[in-house]
Amino acid sequence: MDILSWNGTLSSSDFRLAACAFMEKWKSVMSAFPPWSWVTCAKQPWVASHDVEGYLSLENIILRSIEEEHDELSCPQKEETSCSEKEEPIDIATLVQSNCSKVPYYDLHIIYSASYRVPVLFFRAYYSDGEPLGFNEIEKDLPAHSAKALLDSKWTYITQEEHPYLNRPWFKLHPCGTSEWMKLLFHADVSVPKNGVAIELYVVSWLSVVGQVVGLRIPLEMLNQL
């Protein structure tokens, strides 16, 4: 695919390819953290037969804002499922699996939007007893840089809509403008061949931007060519 004529979107099959590449890269670089898994879903009657139905999932994790130079965590692995020099202290987010009942748990789903032809981040937060968090509570739990991203970015806004597969209300980052800034992102990346779009890098590149809004930062190692 010629990057000069590319419009910043993906087909559903390309999304599946990019999702698989992302899961493998995450498992390799982020081996101490919980893995993403691919959840296979039943095809909807209006979906073309060649389209792959499913989404990326990272569930029952804690997004914790901390301020320290380094943070090393050891987390138990879980199987993939089918149905996903000194510096000043910085504000970063970490992922841990925990049985602590006094902090919110998060579920993150990356779902392909057939209308926008881009990935969309759906998420929800809840306590161990199942009590859901409203947006105001989530906003207070997010790292400072996440709140700033929501305020500063004209394309980033959160809505609450029905999850397309679970039929329950989830929060989502609206995909409006995603294709435009993804095209700019790939154009600006000197490591991407100018005669083609590296489809395998799409999800990790997209999440390196979108993830910051919910306190999830992607390490630079994951942004290297796959």
PDB file of N, CA, C and O in Angstrom, residues 11-75:
ATOM      1  N   SER A  11      -8.643  -2.195   6.581  1.00  0.00           N
ATOM      2  CA  SER A  11      -9.711  -3.168   6.361  1.00  0.00           C
ATOM      3  C   SER A  11      -9.806  -4.039   7.619  1.00  0.00           C
ATOM      4  O   SER A  11      -8.898  -4.049   8.457  1.00  0.00           O
ATOM      5  N   SER A  12     -10.882  -4.791   7.757  1.00  0.00           N
ATOM      6  CA  SER A  12     -11.034  -5.654   8.933  1.00  0.00           C
ATOM      7  C   SER A  12      -9.969  -6.748   8.964  1.00  0.00           C
ATOM      8  O   SER A  12      -9.471  -7.113  10.035  1.00  0.00           O
ATOM      9  N   SER A  13      -9.594  -7.267   7.797  1.00  0.00           N
ATOM     10  CA  SER A  13      -8.556  -8.298   7.757  1.00  0.00           C
ATOM     11  C   SER A  13      -7.195  -7.729   8.119  1.00  0.00           C
ATOM     12  O   SER A  13      -6.381  -8.393   8.780  1.00  0.00           O
ATOM     13  N   ASP A  14      -6.925  -6.472   7.698  1.00  0.00           N
ATOM     14  CA  ASP A  14      -5.677  -5.813   8.074  1.00  0.00           C
ATOM     15  C   ASP A  14      -5.646  -5.520   9.571  1.00  0.00           C
ATOM     16  O   ASP A  14      -4.592  -5.579  10.213  1.00  0.00           O
ATOM     17  N   PHE A  15      -6.814  -5.214  10.134  1.00  0.00           N
ATOM     18  CA  PHE A  15      -6.894  -5.001  11.585  1.00  0.00           C
ATOM     19  C   PHE A  15      -6.525  -6.280  12.328  1.00  0.00           C
ATOM     20  O   PHE A  15      -5.781  -6.249  13.311  1.00  0.00           O
ATOM     21  N   ARG A  16      -7.026  -7.408  11.854  1.00  0.00           N
ATOM     22  CA  ARG A  16      -6.695  -8.697  12.489  1.00  0.00           C
ATOM     23  C   ARG A  16      -5.194  -8.965  12.400  1.00  0.00           C
ATOM     24  O   ARG A  16      -4.576  -9.417  13.374  1.00  0.00           O
ATOM     25  N   LEU A  17      -4.590  -8.676  11.238  1.00  0.00           N
ATOM     26  CA  LEU A  17      -3.156  -8.846  11.062  1.00  0.00           C
ATOM     27  C   LEU A  17      -2.374  -7.961  12.023  1.00  0.00           C
ATOM     28  O   LEU A  17      -1.427  -8.408  12.676  1.00  0.00           O
ATOM     29  N   ALA A  18      -2.770  -6.684  12.111  1.00  0.00           N
ATOM     30  CA  ALA A  18      -2.105  -5.736  12.996  1.00  0.00           C
ATOM     31  C   ALA A  18      -2.296  -6.124  14.461  1.00  0.00           C
ATOM     32  O   ALA A  18      -1.405  -5.948  15.294  1.00  0.00           O
ATOM     33  N   ALA A  19      -3.477  -6.659  14.788  1.00  0.00           N
ATOM     34  CA  ALA A  19      -3.764  -7.093  16.158  1.00  0.00           C
ATOM     35  C   ALA A  19      -2.866  -8.254  16.571  1.00  0.00           C
ATOM     36  O   ALA A  19      -2.335  -8.284  17.681  1.00  0.00           O
ATOM     37  N   CYS A  20      -2.685  -9.214  15.682  1.00  0.00           N
ATOM     38  CA  CYS A  20      -1.817 -10.362  15.969  1.00  0.00           C
ATOM     39  C   CYS A  20      -0.371  -9.916  16.166  1.00  0.00           C
ATOM     40  O   CYS A  20       0.318 -10.382  17.088  1.00  0.00           O
ATOM     41  N   ALA A  21       0.091  -8.991  15.303  1.00  0.00           N
ATOM     42  CA  ALA A  21       1.451  -8.471  15.418  1.00  0.00           C
ATOM     43  C   ALA A  21       1.631  -7.727  16.737  1.00  0.00           C
ATOM     44  O   ALA A  21       2.669  -7.832  17.395  1.00  0.00           O
ATOM     45  N   PHE A  22       0.602  -6.980  17.131  1.00  0.00           N
ATOM     46  CA  PHE A  22       0.644  -6.235  18.398  1.00  0.00           C
ATOM     47  C   PHE A  22       0.722  -7.179  19.587  1.00  0.00           C
ATOM     48  O   PHE A  22       1.514  -6.971  20.508  1.00  0.00           O
ATOM     49  N   MET A  23      -0.076  -8.227  19.598  1.00  0.00           N
ATOM     50  CA  MET A  23      -0.057  -9.188  20.708  1.00  0.00           C
ATOM     51  C   MET A  23       1.308  -9.848  20.857  1.00  0.00           C
ATOM     52  O   MET A  23       1.813 -10.011  21.971  1.00  0.00           O
ATOM     53  N   GLU A  24       1.910 -10.227  19.731  1.00  0.00           N
ATOM     54  CA  GLU A  24       3.229 -10.862  19.770  1.00  0.00           C
ATOM     55  C   GLU A  24       4.295  -9.892  20.259  1.00  0.00           C
ATOM     56  O   GLU A  24       5.170 -10.250  21.041  1.00  0.00           O
ATOM     57  N   LYS A  25       4.221  -8.632  19.797  1.00  0.00           N
ATOM     58  CA  LYS A  25       5.192  -7.625  20.212  1.00  0.00           C
ATOM     59  C   LYS A  25       5.041  -7.327  21.699  1.00  0.00           C
ATOM     60  O   LYS A  25       6.024  -7.192  22.430  1.00  0.00           O
ATOM     61  N   TRP A  26       3.816  -7.213  22.170  1.00  0.00           N
ATOM     62  CA  TRP A  26       3.553  -6.963  23.594  1.00  0.00           C
ATOM     63  C   TRP A  26       4.100  -8.106  24.440  1.00  0.00           C
ATOM     64  O   TRP A  26       4.752  -7.897  25.459  1.00  0.00           O
ATOM     65  N   LYS A  27       3.842  -9.341  24.025  1.00  0.00           N
ATOM     66  CA  LYS A  27       4.302 -10.502  24.763  1.00  0.00           C
ATOM     67  C   LYS A  27       5.830 -10.540  24.837  1.00  0.00           C
ATOM     68  O   LYS A  27       6.406 -10.934  25.853  1.00  0.00           O
ATOM     69  N   SER A  28       6.500 -10.108  23.761  1.00  0.00           N
ATOM     70  CA  SER A  28       7.956 -10.120  23.709  1.00  0.00           C
ATOM     71  C   SER A  28       8.579  -9.012  24.546  1.00  0.00           C
ATOM     72  O   SER A  28       9.506  -9.248  25.326  1.00  0.00           O
ATOM     73  N   VAL A  29       8.059  -7.793  24.402  1.00  0.00           N
ATOM     74  CA  VAL A  29       8.642  -6.624  25.066  1.00  0.00           C
ATOM     75  C   VAL A  29       8.120  -6.457  26.487  1.00  0.00           C
ATOM     76  O   VAL A  29       8.850  -6.066  27.394  1.00  0.00           O
ATOM     77  N   MET A  30       6.866  -6.769  26.709  1.00  0.00           N
ATOM     78  CA  MET A  30       6.199  -6.554  27.994  1.00  0.00           C
ATOM     79  C   MET A  30       5.905  -7.879  28.683  1.00  0.00           C
ATOM     80  O   MET A  30       4.805  -8.113  29.183  1.00  0.00           O
ATOM     81  N   SER A  31       6.894  -8.749  28.721  1.00  0.00           N
ATOM     82  CA  SER A  31       6.677 -10.100  29.236  1.00  0.00           C
ATOM     83  C   SER A  31       6.307 -10.146  30.721  1.00  0.00           C
ATOM     84  O   SER A  31       5.739 -11.126  31.194  1.00  0.00           O
ATOM     85  N   ALA A  32       6.649  -9.085  31.477  1.00  0.00           N
ATOM     86  CA  ALA A  32       6.323  -9.056  32.910  1.00  0.00           C
ATOM     87  C   ALA A  32       4.909  -8.574  33.178  1.00  0.00           C
ATOM     88  O   ALA A  32       4.459  -8.547  34.319  1.00  0.00           O
ATOM     89  N   PHE A  33       4.185  -8.202  32.116  1.00  0.00           N
ATOM     90  CA  PHE A  33       2.851  -7.643  32.273  1.00  0.00           C
ATOM     91  C   PHE A  33       1.795  -8.599  31.731  1.00  0.00           C
ATOM     92  O   PHE A  33       2.091  -9.482  30.925  1.00  0.00           O
ATOM     93  N   PRO A  34       0.559  -8.417  32.127  1.00  0.00           N
ATOM     94  CA  PRO A  34      -0.515  -9.263  31.598  1.00  0.00           C
ATOM     95  C   PRO A  34      -0.598  -9.153  30.080  1.00  0.00           C
ATOM     96  O   PRO A  34      -0.435  -8.064  29.526  1.00  0.00           O
ATOM     97  N   PRO A  35      -0.861 -10.243  29.385  1.00  0.00           N
ATOM     98  CA  PRO A  35      -0.930 -10.212  27.919  1.00  0.00           C
ATOM     99  C   PRO A  35      -2.303  -9.786  27.398  1.00  0.00           C
ATOM    100  O   PRO A  35      -3.327  -9.974  28.054  1.00  0.00           O
ATOM    101  N   TRP A  36      -2.304  -9.219  26.222  1.00  0.00           N
ATOM    102  CA  TRP A  36      -3.545  -8.999  25.488  1.00  0.00           C
ATOM    103  C   TRP A  36      -3.972 -10.333  24.879  1.00  0.00           C
ATOM    104  O   TRP A  36      -3.143 -11.180  24.563  1.00  0.00           O
ATOM    105  N   SER A  37      -5.250 -10.483  24.680  1.00  0.00           N
ATOM    106  CA  SER A  37      -5.747 -11.688  24.026  1.00  0.00           C
ATOM    107  C   SER A  37      -6.750 -11.300  22.938  1.00  0.00           C
ATOM    108  O   SER A  37      -7.311 -10.205  22.944  1.00  0.00           O
ATOM    109  N   TRP A  38      -6.944 -12.205  22.008  1.00  0.00           N
ATOM    110  CA  TRP A  38      -7.933 -11.998  20.951  1.00  0.00           C
ATOM    111  C   TRP A  38      -9.191 -12.782  21.297  1.00  0.00           C
ATOM    112  O   TRP A  38      -9.143 -13.988  21.536  1.00  0.00           O
ATOM    113  N   VAL A  39     -10.303 -12.091  21.362  1.00  0.00           N
ATOM    114  CA  VAL A  39     -11.586 -12.717  21.671  1.00  0.00           C
ATOM    115  C   VAL A  39     -12.364 -12.897  20.378  1.00  0.00           C
ATOM    116  O   VAL A  39     -12.698 -11.919  19.695  1.00  0.00           O
ATOM    117  N   THR A  40     -12.614 -14.126  20.005  1.00  0.00           N
ATOM    118  CA  THR A  40     -13.365 -14.420  18.793  1.00  0.00           C
ATOM    119  C   THR A  40     -14.859 -14.385  19.094  1.00  0.00           C
ATOM    120  O   THR A  40     -15.322 -14.942  20.088  1.00  0.00           O
ATOM    121  N   CYS A  41     -15.603 -13.724  18.232  1.00  0.00           N
ATOM    122  CA  CYS A  41     -17.045 -13.565  18.438  1.00  0.00           C
ATOM    123  C   CYS A  41     -17.817 -14.134  17.262  1.00  0.00           C
ATOM    124  O   CYS A  41     -17.296 -14.265  16.151  1.00  0.00           O
ATOM    125  N   ALA A  42     -19.054 -14.450  17.494  1.00  0.00           N
ATOM    126  CA  ALA A  42     -19.926 -14.920  16.425  1.00  0.00           C
ATOM    127  C   ALA A  42     -20.146 -13.808  15.420  1.00  0.00           C
ATOM    128  O   ALA A  42     -20.289 -12.642  15.788  1.00  0.00           O
ATOM    129  N   LYS A  43     -20.164 -14.162  14.163  1.00  0.00           N
ATOM    130  CA  LYS A  43     -20.370 -13.164  13.115  1.00  0.00           C
ATOM    131  C   LYS A  43     -21.789 -12.602  13.183  1.00  0.00           C
ATOM    132  O   LYS A  43     -22.749 -13.321  13.441  1.00  0.00           O
ATOM    133  N   GLN A  44     -21.866 -11.300  12.969  1.00  0.00           N
ATOM    134  CA  GLN A  44     -23.169 -10.662  12.875  1.00  0.00           C
ATOM    135  C   GLN A  44     -23.751 -10.926  11.487  1.00  0.00           C
ATOM    136  O   GLN A  44     -23.010 -11.061  10.509  1.00  0.00           O
ATOM    137  N   PRO A  45     -25.053 -11.005  11.337  1.00  0.00           N
ATOM    138  CA  PRO A  45     -25.653 -11.367  10.042  1.00  0.00           C
ATOM    139  C   PRO A  45     -25.337 -10.385   8.917  1.00  0.00           C
ATOM    140  O   PRO A  45     -25.372 -10.752   7.750  1.00  0.00           O
ATOM    141  N   TRP A  46     -25.029  -9.119   9.255  1.00  0.00           N
ATOM    142  CA  TRP A  46     -24.749  -8.130   8.221  1.00  0.00           C
ATOM    143  C   TRP A  46     -23.264  -8.035   7.864  1.00  0.00           C
ATOM    144  O   TRP A  46     -22.873  -7.263   7.014  1.00  0.00           O
ATOM    145  N   VAL A  47     -22.426  -8.850   8.510  1.00  0.00           N
ATOM    146  CA  VAL A  47     -20.987  -8.807   8.267  1.00  0.00           C
ATOM    147  C   VAL A  47     -20.616  -9.749   7.139  1.00  0.00           C
ATOM    148  O   VAL A  47     -21.103 -10.880   7.073  1.00  0.00           O
ATOM    149  N   ALA A  48     -19.759  -9.281   6.205  1.00  0.00           N
ATOM    150  CA  ALA A  48     -19.332 -10.108   5.086  1.00  0.00           C
ATOM    151  C   ALA A  48     -18.641 -11.369   5.587  1.00  0.00           C
ATOM    152  O   ALA A  48     -17.971 -11.361   6.615  1.00  0.00           O
ATOM    153  N   SER A  49     -18.802 -12.450   4.845  1.00  0.00           N
ATOM    154  CA  SER A  49     -18.305 -13.743   5.304  1.00  0.00           C
ATOM    155  C   SER A  49     -16.800 -13.785   5.474  1.00  0.00           C
ATOM    156  O   SER A  49     -16.281 -14.560   6.275  1.00  0.00           O
ATOM    157  N   HIS A  50     -16.060 -12.962   4.706  1.00  0.00           N
ATOM    158  CA  HIS A  50     -14.607 -12.988   4.790  1.00  0.00           C
ATOM    159  C   HIS A  50     -14.074 -12.141   5.939  1.00  0.00           C
ATOM    160  O   HIS A  50     -12.884 -12.187   6.237  1.00  0.00           O
ATOM    161  N   ASP A  51     -14.933 -11.339   6.557  1.00  0.00           N
ATOM    162  CA  ASP A  51     -14.495 -10.495   7.669  1.00  0.00           C
ATOM    163  C   ASP A  51     -14.320 -11.325   8.936  1.00  0.00           C
ATOM    164  O   ASP A  51     -15.094 -12.245   9.210  1.00  0.00           O
ATOM    165  N   VAL A  52     -13.279 -10.973   9.698  1.00  0.00           N
ATOM    166  CA  VAL A  52     -13.007 -11.673  10.948  1.00  0.00           C
ATOM    167  C   VAL A  52     -13.664 -10.929  12.102  1.00  0.00           C
ATOM    168  O   VAL A  52     -13.425  -9.745  12.301  1.00  0.00           O
ATOM    169  N   GLU A  53     -14.517 -11.608  12.854  1.00  0.00           N
ATOM    170  CA  GLU A  53     -15.193 -10.993  13.969  1.00  0.00           C
ATOM    171  C   GLU A  53     -14.436 -11.277  15.273  1.00  0.00           C
ATOM    172  O   GLU A  53     -14.208 -12.443  15.612  1.00  0.00           O
ATOM    173  N   GLY A  54     -14.077 -10.215  15.981  1.00  0.00           N
ATOM    174  CA  GLY A  54     -13.391 -10.369  17.256  1.00  0.00           C
ATOM    175  C   GLY A  54     -12.725  -9.075  17.653  1.00  0.00           C
ATOM    176  O   GLY A  54     -12.790  -8.076  16.924  1.00  0.00           O
ATOM    177  N   TYR A  55     -12.089  -9.075  18.827  1.00  0.00           N
ATOM    178  CA  TYR A  55     -11.459  -7.853  19.316  1.00  0.00           C
ATOM    179  C   TYR A  55     -10.323  -8.205  20.269  1.00  0.00           C
ATOM    180  O   TYR A  55     -10.221  -9.330  20.775  1.00  0.00           O
ATOM    181  N   LEU A  56      -9.445  -7.211  20.510  1.00  0.00           N
ATOM    182  CA  LEU A  56      -8.353  -7.356  21.459  1.00  0.00           C
ATOM    183  C   LEU A  56      -8.856  -7.033  22.866  1.00  0.00           C
ATOM    184  O   LEU A  56      -9.642  -6.101  23.051  1.00  0.00           O
ATOM    185  N   SER A  57      -8.373  -7.780  23.835  1.00  0.00           N
ATOM    186  CA  SER A  57      -8.864  -7.612  25.199  1.00  0.00           C
ATOM    187  C   SER A  57      -7.729  -7.665  26.212  1.00  0.00           C
ATOM    188  O   SER A  57      -6.843  -8.514  26.122  1.00  0.00           O
ATOM    189  N   LEU A  58      -7.763  -6.739  27.172  1.00  0.00           N
ATOM    190  CA  LEU A  58      -6.881  -6.741  28.342  1.00  0.00           C
ATOM    191  C   LEU A  58      -7.774  -6.418  29.527  1.00  0.00           C
ATOM    192  O   LEU A  58      -8.289  -5.306  29.635  1.00  0.00           O
ATOM    193  N   GLU A  59      -7.992  -7.382  30.414  1.00  0.00           N
ATOM    194  CA  GLU A  59      -8.998  -7.228  31.453  1.00  0.00           C
ATOM    195  C   GLU A  59      -8.448  -7.444  32.861  1.00  0.00           C
ATOM    196  O   GLU A  59      -7.389  -8.019  33.056  1.00  0.00           O
ATOM    197  N   ASN A  60      -9.205  -6.949  33.824  1.00  0.00           N
ATOM    198  CA  ASN A  60      -8.924  -7.122  35.251  1.00  0.00           C
ATOM    199  C   ASN A  60      -7.541  -6.603  35.618  1.00  0.00           C
ATOM    200  O   ASN A  60      -6.788  -7.250  36.323  1.00  0.00           O
ATOM    201  N   ILE A  61      -7.219  -5.418  35.120  1.00  0.00           N
ATOM    202  CA  ILE A  61      -5.924  -4.809  35.403  1.00  0.00           C
ATOM    203  C   ILE A  61      -6.137  -3.486  36.137  1.00  0.00           C
ATOM    204  O   ILE A  61      -7.241  -2.943  36.184  1.00  0.00           O
ATOM    205  N   ILE A  62      -5.042  -3.000  36.750  1.00  0.00           N
ATOM    206  CA  ILE A  62      -5.077  -1.737  37.479  1.00  0.00           C
ATOM    207  C   ILE A  62      -4.198  -0.743  36.755  1.00  0.00           C
ATOM    208  O   ILE A  62      -3.042  -1.013  36.469  1.00  0.00           O
ATOM    209  N   LEU A  63      -4.744   0.399  36.417  1.00  0.00           N
ATOM    210  CA  LEU A  63      -3.975   1.496  35.852  1.00  0.00           C
ATOM    211  C   LEU A  63      -3.618   2.402  37.017  1.00  0.00           C
ATOM    212  O   LEU A  63      -4.487   3.099  37.553  1.00  0.00           O
ATOM    213  N   ARG A  64      -2.345   2.367  37.412  1.00  0.00           N
ATOM    214  CA  ARG A  64      -1.929   3.118  38.597  1.00  0.00           C
ATOM    215  C   ARG A  64      -0.951   4.216  38.214  1.00  0.00           C
ATOM    216  O   ARG A  64       0.065   3.974  37.589  1.00  0.00           O
ATOM    217  N   SER A  65      -1.265   5.443  38.577  1.00  0.00           N
ATOM    218  CA  SER A  65      -0.380   6.573  38.335  1.00  0.00           C
ATOM    219  C   SER A  65       0.665   6.650  39.435  1.00  0.00           C
ATOM    220  O   SER A  65       0.323   6.664  40.600  1.00  0.00           O
ATOM    221  N   ILE A  66       1.938   6.669  39.050  1.00  0.00           N
ATOM    222  CA  ILE A  66       3.023   6.782  40.014  1.00  0.00           C
ATOM    223  C   ILE A  66       4.018   7.819  39.553  1.00  0.00           C
ATOM    224  O   ILE A  66       4.053   8.183  38.394  1.00  0.00           O
ATOM    225  N   GLU A  67       4.833   8.336  40.467  1.00  0.00           N
ATOM    226  CA  GLU A  67       5.885   9.286  40.145  1.00  0.00           C
ATOM    227  C   GLU A  67       7.189   8.790  40.741  1.00  0.00           C
ATOM    228  O   GLU A  67       7.469   8.981  41.913  1.00  0.00           O
ATOM    229  N   GLU A  68       7.986   8.146  39.920  1.00  0.00           N
ATOM    230  CA  GLU A  68       9.275   7.649  40.342  1.00  0.00           C
ATOM    231  C   GLU A  68      10.123   7.421  39.102  1.00  0.00           C
ATOM    232  O   GLU A  68       9.617   7.428  37.983  1.00  0.00           O
ATOM    233  N   GLU A  69      11.414   7.225  39.335  1.00  0.00           N
ATOM    234  CA  GLU A  69      12.332   7.113  38.192  1.00  0.00           C
ATOM    235  C   GLU A  69      12.111   5.841  37.404  1.00  0.00           C
ATOM    236  O   GLU A  69      12.015   5.847  36.196  1.00  0.00           O
ATOM    237  N   HIS A  70      12.046   4.713  38.102  1.00  0.00           N
ATOM    238  CA  HIS A  70      11.824   3.441  37.441  1.00  0.00           C
ATOM    239  C   HIS A  70      10.788   2.655  38.223  1.00  0.00           C
ATOM    240  O   HIS A  70      10.621   2.832  39.420  1.00  0.00           O
ATOM    241  N   ASP A  71      10.122   1.759  37.498  1.00  0.00           N
ATOM    242  CA  ASP A  71       9.165   0.889  38.171  1.00  0.00           C
ATOM    243  C   ASP A  71       9.257  -0.488  37.550  1.00  0.00           C
ATOM    244  O   ASP A  71       9.138  -0.625  36.347  1.00  0.00           O
ATOM    245  N   GLU A  72       9.504  -1.507  38.393  1.00  0.00           N
ATOM    246  CA  GLU A  72       9.578  -2.860  37.885  1.00  0.00           C
ATOM    247  C   GLU A  72       8.553  -3.707  38.622  1.00  0.00           C
ATOM    248  O   GLU A  72       8.533  -3.765  39.843  1.00  0.00           O
ATOM    249  N   LEU A  73       7.710  -4.336  37.838  1.00  0.00           N
ATOM    250  CA  LEU A  73       6.648  -5.159  38.411  1.00  0.00           C
ATOM    251  C   LEU A  73       6.733  -6.567  37.856  1.00  0.00           C
ATOM    252  O   LEU A  73       7.077  -6.779  36.704  1.00  0.00           O
ATOM    253  N   SER A  74       6.374  -7.524  38.665  1.00  0.00           N
ATOM    254  CA  SER A  74       6.320  -8.906  38.230  1.00  0.00           C
ATOM    255  C   SER A  74       4.881  -9.355  38.319  1.00  0.00           C
ATOM    256  O   SER A  74       4.312  -9.352  39.383  1.00  0.00           O
ATOM    257  N   CYS A  75       4.285  -9.698  37.172  1.00  0.00           N
ATOM    258  CA  CYS A  75       2.880 -10.071  37.164  1.00  0.00           C
ATOM    259  C   CYS A  75       2.724 -11.485  36.637  1.00  0.00           C
ATOM    260  O   CYS A  75       3.413 -11.876  35.712  1.00  0.00           O
TER     261      CYS A  75
END
